[in-house]
Short mmCIF file of C-alpha atoms in Angstrom, two decimals:
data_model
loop_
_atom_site.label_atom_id
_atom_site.label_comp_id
_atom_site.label_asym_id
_atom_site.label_seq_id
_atom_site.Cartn_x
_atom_site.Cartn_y
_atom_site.Cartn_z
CA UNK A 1 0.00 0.00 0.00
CA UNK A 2 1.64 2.96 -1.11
CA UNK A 3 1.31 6.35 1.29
CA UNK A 4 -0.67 8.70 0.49
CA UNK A 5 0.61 11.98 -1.19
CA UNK A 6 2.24 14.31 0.85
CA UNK A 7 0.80 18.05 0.90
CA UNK A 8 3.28 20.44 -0.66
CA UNK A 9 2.28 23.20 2.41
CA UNK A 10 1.49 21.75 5.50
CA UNK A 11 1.08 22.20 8.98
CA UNK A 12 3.73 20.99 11.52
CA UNK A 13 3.31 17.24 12.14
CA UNK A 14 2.09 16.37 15.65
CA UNK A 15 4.14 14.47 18.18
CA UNK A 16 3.22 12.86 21.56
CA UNK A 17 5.11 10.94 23.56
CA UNK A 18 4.48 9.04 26.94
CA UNK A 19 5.35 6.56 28.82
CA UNK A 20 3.80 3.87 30.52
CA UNK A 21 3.98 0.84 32.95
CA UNK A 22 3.41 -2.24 30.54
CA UNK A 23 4.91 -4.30 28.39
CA UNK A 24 5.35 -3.29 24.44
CA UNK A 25 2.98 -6.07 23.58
CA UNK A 26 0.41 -4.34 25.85
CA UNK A 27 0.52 -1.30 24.38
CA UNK A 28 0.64 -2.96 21.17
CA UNK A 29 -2.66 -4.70 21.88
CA UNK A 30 -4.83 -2.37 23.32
CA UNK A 31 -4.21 -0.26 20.01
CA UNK A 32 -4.96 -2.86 17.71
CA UNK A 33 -8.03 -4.14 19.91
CA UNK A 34 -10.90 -4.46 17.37
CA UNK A 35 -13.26 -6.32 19.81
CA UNK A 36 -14.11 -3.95 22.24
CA UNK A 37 -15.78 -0.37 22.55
CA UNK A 38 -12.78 1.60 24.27
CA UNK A 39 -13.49 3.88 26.63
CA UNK A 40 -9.66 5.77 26.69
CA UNK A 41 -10.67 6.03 23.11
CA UNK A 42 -14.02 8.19 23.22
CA UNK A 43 -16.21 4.67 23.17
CA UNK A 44 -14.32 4.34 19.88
CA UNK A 45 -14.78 0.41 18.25
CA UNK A 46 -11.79 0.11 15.19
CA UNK A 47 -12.44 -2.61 12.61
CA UNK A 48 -9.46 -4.05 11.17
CA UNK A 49 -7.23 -6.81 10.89
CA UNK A 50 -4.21 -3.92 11.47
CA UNK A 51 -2.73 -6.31 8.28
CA UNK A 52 -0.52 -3.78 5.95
CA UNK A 53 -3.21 -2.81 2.79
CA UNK A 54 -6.25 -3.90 4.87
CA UNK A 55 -8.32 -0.93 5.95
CA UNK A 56 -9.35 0.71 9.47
CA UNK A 57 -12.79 1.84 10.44
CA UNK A 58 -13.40 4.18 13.77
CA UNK A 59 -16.69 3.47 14.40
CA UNK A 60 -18.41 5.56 17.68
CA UNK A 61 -22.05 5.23 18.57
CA UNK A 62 -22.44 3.20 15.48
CA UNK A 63 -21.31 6.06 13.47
CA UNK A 64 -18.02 5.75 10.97
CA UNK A 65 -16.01 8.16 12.62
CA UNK A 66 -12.19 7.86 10.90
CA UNK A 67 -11.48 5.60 8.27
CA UNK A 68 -8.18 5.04 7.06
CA UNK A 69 -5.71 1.94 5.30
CA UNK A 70 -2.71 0.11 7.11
CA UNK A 71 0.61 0.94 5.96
CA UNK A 72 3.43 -0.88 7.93
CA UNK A 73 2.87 -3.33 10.45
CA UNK A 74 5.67 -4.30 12.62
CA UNK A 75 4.45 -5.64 16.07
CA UNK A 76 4.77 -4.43 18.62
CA UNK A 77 6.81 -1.73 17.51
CA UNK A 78 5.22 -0.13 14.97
CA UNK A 79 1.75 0.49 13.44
CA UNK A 80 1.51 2.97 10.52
CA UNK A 81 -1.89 4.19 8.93
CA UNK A 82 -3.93 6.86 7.23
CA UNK A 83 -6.73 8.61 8.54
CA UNK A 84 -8.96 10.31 7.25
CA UNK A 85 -12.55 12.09 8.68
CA UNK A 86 -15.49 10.38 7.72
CA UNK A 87 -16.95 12.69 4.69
CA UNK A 88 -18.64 14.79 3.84
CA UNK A 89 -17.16 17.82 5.29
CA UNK A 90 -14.08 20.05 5.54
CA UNK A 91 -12.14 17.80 7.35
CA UNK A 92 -12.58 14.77 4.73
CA UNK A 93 -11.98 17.44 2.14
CA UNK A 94 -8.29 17.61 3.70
CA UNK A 95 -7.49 14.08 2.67
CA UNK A 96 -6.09 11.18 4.48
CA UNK A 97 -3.28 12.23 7.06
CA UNK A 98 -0.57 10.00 8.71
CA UNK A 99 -0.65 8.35 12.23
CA UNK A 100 2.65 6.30 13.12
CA UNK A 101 2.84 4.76 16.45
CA UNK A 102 5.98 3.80 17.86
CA UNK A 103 6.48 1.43 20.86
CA UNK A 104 10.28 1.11 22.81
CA UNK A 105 11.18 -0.61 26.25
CA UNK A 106 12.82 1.84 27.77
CA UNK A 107 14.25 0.17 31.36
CA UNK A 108 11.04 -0.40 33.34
CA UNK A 109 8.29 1.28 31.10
CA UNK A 110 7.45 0.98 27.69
CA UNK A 111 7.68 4.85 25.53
CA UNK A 112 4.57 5.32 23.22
CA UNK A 113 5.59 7.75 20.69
CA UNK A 114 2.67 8.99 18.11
CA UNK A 115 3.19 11.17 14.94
CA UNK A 116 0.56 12.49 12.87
CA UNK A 117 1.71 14.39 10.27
CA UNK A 118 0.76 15.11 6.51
CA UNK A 119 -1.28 17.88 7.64
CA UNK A 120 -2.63 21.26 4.90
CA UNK A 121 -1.73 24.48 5.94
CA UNK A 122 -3.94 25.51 8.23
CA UNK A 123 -5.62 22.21 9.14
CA UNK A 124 -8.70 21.91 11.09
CA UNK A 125 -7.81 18.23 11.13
CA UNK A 126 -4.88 18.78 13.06
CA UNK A 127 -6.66 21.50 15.56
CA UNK A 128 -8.94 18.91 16.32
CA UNK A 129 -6.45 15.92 17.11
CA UNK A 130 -4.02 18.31 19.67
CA UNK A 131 -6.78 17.99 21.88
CA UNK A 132 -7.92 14.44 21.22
CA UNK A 133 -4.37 12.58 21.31
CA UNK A 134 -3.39 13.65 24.70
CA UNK A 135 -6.54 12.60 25.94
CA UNK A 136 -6.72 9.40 24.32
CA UNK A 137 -2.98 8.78 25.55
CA UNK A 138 -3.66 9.85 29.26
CA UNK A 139 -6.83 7.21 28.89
CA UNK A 140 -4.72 4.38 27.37
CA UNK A 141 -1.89 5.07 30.27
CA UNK A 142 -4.56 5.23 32.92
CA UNK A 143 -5.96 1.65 31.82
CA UNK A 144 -3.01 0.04 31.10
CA UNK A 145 -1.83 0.70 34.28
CA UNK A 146 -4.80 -0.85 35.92
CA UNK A 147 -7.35 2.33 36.42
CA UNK A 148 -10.34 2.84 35.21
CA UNK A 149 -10.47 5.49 31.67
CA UNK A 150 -11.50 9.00 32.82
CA UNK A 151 -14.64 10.57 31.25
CA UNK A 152 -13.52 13.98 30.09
CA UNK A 153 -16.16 16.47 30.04
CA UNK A 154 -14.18 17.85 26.32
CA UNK A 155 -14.22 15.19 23.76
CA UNK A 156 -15.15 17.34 21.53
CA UNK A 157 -18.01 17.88 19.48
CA UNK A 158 -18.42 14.45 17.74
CA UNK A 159 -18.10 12.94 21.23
CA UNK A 160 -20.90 15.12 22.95
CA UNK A 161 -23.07 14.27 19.67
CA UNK A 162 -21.96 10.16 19.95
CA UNK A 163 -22.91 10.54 24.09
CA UNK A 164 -26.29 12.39 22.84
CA UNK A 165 -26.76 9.05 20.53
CA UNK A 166 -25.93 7.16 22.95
CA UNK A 167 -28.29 8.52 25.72
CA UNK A 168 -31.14 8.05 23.45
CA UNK A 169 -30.72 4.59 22.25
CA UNK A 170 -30.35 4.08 26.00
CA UNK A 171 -33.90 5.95 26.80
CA UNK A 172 -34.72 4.13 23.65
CA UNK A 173 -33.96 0.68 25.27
CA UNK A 174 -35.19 1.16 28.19
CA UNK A 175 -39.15 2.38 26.77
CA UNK B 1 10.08 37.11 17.15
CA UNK B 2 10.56 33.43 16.85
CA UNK B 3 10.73 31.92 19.94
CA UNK B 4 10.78 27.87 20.88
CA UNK B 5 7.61 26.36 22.64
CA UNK B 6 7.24 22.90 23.85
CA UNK B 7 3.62 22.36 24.88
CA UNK B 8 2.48 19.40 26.78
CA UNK B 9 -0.72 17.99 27.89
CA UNK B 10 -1.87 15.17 30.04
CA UNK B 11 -4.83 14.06 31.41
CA UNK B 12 -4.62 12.45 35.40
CA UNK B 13 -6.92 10.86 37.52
CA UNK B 14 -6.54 13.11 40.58
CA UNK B 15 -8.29 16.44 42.07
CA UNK B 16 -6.30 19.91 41.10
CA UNK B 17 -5.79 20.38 44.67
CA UNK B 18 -3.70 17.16 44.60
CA UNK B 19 -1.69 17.80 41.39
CA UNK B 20 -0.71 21.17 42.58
CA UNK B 21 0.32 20.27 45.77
CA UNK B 22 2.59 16.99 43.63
CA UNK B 23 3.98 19.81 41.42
CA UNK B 24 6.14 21.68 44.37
CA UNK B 25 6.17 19.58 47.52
CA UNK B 26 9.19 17.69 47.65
CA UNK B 27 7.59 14.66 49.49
CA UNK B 28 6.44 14.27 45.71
CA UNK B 29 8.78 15.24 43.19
CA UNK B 30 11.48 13.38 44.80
CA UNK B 31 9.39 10.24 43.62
CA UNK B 32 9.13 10.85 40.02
CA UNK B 33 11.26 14.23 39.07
CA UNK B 34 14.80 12.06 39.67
CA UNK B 35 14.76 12.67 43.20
CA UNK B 36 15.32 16.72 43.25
CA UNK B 37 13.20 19.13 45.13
CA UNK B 38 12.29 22.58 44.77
CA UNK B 39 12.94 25.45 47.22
CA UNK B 40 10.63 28.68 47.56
CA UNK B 41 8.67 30.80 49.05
CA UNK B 42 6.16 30.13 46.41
CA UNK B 43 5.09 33.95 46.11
CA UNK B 44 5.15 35.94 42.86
CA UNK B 45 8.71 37.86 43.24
CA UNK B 46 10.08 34.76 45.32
CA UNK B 47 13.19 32.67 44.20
CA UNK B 48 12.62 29.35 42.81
CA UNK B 49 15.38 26.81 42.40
CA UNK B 50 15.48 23.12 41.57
CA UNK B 51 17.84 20.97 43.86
CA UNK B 52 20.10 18.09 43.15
CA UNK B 53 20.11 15.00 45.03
CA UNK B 54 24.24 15.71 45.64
CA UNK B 55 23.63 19.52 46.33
CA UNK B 56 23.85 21.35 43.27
CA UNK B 57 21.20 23.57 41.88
CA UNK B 58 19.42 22.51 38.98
CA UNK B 59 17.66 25.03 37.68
CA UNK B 60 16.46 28.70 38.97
CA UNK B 61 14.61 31.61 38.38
CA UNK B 62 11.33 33.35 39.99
CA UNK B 63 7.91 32.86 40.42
CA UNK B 64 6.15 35.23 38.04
CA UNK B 65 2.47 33.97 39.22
CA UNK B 66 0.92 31.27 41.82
CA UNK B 67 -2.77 31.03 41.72
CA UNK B 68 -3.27 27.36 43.36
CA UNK B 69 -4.52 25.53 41.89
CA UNK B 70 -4.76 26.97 38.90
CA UNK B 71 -1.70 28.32 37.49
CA UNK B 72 1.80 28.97 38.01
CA UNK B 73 4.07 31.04 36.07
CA UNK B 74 7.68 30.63 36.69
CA UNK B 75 10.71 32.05 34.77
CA UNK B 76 13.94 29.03 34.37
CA UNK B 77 17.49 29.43 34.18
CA UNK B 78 19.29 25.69 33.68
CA UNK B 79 22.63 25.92 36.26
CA UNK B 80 24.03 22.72 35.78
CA UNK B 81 24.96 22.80 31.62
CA UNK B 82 27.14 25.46 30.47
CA UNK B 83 25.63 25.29 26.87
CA UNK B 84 22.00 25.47 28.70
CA UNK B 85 22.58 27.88 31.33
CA UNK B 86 24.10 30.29 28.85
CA UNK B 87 20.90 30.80 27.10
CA UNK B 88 19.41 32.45 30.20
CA UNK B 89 15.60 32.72 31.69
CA UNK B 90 13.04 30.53 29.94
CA UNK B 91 9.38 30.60 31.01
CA UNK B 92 7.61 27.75 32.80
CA UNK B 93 3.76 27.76 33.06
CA UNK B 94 1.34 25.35 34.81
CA UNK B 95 -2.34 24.95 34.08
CA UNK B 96 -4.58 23.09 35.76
CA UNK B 97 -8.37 22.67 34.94
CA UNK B 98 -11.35 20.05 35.89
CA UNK B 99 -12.18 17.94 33.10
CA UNK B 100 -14.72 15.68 33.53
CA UNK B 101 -13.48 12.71 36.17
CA UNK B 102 -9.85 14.24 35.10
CA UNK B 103 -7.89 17.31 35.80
CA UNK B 104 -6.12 18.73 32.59
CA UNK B 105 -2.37 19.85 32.81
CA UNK B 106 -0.95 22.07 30.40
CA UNK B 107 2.63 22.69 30.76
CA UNK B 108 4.41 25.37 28.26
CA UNK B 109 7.70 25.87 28.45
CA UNK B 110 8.86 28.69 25.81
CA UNK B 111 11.85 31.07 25.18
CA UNK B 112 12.41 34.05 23.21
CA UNK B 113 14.94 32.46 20.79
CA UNK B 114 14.87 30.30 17.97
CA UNK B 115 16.19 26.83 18.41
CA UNK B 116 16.81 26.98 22.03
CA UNK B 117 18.79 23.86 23.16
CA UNK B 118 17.27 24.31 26.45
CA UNK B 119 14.44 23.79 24.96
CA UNK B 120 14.86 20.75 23.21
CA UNK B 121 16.44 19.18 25.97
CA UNK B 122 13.37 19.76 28.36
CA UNK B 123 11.04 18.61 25.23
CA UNK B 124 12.84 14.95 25.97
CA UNK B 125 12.54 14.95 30.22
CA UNK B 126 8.85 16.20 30.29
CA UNK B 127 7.16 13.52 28.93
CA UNK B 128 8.50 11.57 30.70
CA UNK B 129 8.80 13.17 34.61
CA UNK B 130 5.02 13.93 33.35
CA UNK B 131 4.53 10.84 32.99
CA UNK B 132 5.70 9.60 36.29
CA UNK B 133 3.74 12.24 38.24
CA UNK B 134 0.40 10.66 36.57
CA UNK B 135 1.80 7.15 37.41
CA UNK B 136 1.88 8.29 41.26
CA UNK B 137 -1.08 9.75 41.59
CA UNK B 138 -3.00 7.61 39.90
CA UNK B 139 -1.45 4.13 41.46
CA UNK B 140 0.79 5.12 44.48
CA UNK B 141 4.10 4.16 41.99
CA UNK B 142 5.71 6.31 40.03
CA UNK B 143 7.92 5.27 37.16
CA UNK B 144 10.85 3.39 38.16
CA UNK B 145 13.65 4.51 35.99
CA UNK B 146 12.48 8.08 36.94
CA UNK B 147 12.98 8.03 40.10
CA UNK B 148 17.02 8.65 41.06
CA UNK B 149 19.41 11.10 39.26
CA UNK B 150 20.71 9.91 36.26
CA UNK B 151 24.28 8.83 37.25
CA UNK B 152 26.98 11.42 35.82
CA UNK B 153 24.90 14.22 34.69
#
């Protein structure tokens, strides 16, 4: 699977890094989990088989959230893919971007690094993930770690829509 | 002007009462900032320095604002790296905020020069000391290999 093509102007990529108390296989598997709704990932469910030229599906309240192709695969070190907003809308209309995970043992804890890059100038793509990788990170590090994932009150706009959706197929249910 | 920034955010389990009082009492940093402590008044106008375990001084400068537990403003001169120290003052803010079960910390640390090596090096310990300080409040351990000096620094 080739990667995508790169935009001549573009915004700087965006890097996390943070480490946490587990194994690299641990990290490895909670971000290829694609059986359960994950709650450090804004009740996110992925579909793939995370095989390189398969595709990824974020699916949230039964909504296709992100969708995306894998590019490398090297467990459990590395996990490239696109991703891409769900269209339509402006942030589909920026085309896929480029999330590359990196996992290292480094003595007793395990460093998570994440770059997403191939960003337009002037992204709203990218404004939106500087808030949502931090708290997807802090989430994964929380659970790993044996906690329980926070509920942050500032998921953003497609995650107070997806807990709207979700309170109503609950009052739904329960009628 | 061009300045360098390193921003950082992380998300811990914890009240902001608790993750200010981690963020200067040396009962806490000890256990996940490589066993230094910080010494101050904690007033804006005060001193500020960061100790090392042996007795150096780490780092120094003044507290610019304290608003617990909101915000603190400090201004950062490294003491123990030629190279680092020669740069001078660098700024050093805190934010803390409520967010949902959470409390949000934003740490920017910024200085009015372009490529600042100072910079660069503290965009490779925060993550990291940041890291620990979640660890510990959120399960009682901080990070192992974060927890002494880093033999011959």
């Amino acid at each position: 699977m080739p990667a995508p093509k790169l935009h001549a102007d573009r915004d700087p990529d965006f890097v996390y890094v943070i480490y946490i108390a587990a194994s690299p296989q641990k990290i490895w598997d909670a971000l290829t989990d694609n059986q359960t709704e994950r709650a450090w990932w804004a009740h996110t469910r992925q579909d793939s088989t995370f095989q390189a030229g398969d595709p990824i599906l974020y699916r949230r309240a039964g909504n296709i959230d992100i969708s995306g192709e894998i590019l490398e695969r090297e467990e459990p070190n590395r996990l490239v893919y696109t991703f891409q907003s769900y269209g339509p809308g402006p942030q589909h209309d920026e085309g896929p971007s480029i999330v590359t995970y990196e996992i290292q043992a480094n003595g007793n804890s395990t460093m998570l690094k994440v770059t997403h890059s191939n960003f337009p100038a002037d992204s709203r793509t990218r404004k939106s993930i500087q808030n949502g990788w931090p708290a997807i990170l802090s989430g994964l590090k929380t659970v790993l770690e044996g906690g329980k994932a926070p509920e942050y009150a500032n998921w953003g706009e497609g995650e107070a829509k997806a807990a709207q959706a979700r309170a109503a197929r609950e009052k739904a249910a329960q009628q | 002007m061009t300045g360098s920034k390193f921003v950082y955010i992380t998300y811990t389990r914890t009240t902001p009462e608790k993750l200010w009082a981690a963020l200067i009492e040396p009962e806490f940093t000890r256990q996940y900032w490589a066993n230094t402590h910080q010494v101050s008044d904690w007033k804006p106008g005060a001193e500020w320095k960061v100790m090392i375990p042996d007795g150096r001084v780490g780092d120094s400068g003044k507290v610019v604002e304290f608003d617990p537990p909101k915000r603190l403003v400090l201004t950062w001169q490294n003491q123990f790296m030629p190279e680092l120290k020669a740069e001078g003052h660098s700024r050093l803010t805190y934010e803390l905020e409520p967010a949902g079960s959470a409390v949000k910390l934003t740490l920017t640390h910024e200085m009015d020069k372009p490529e600042s090596k100072l910079i660069g090096a503290v965009s490779n310990g925060w993550p990291h000391i940041l890291a620990s300080l979640k660890s510990l409040l959120e399960t009682g351990e901080s990070l192992v290999e974060s927890r002494a000096w880093p033999k011959g620094v």
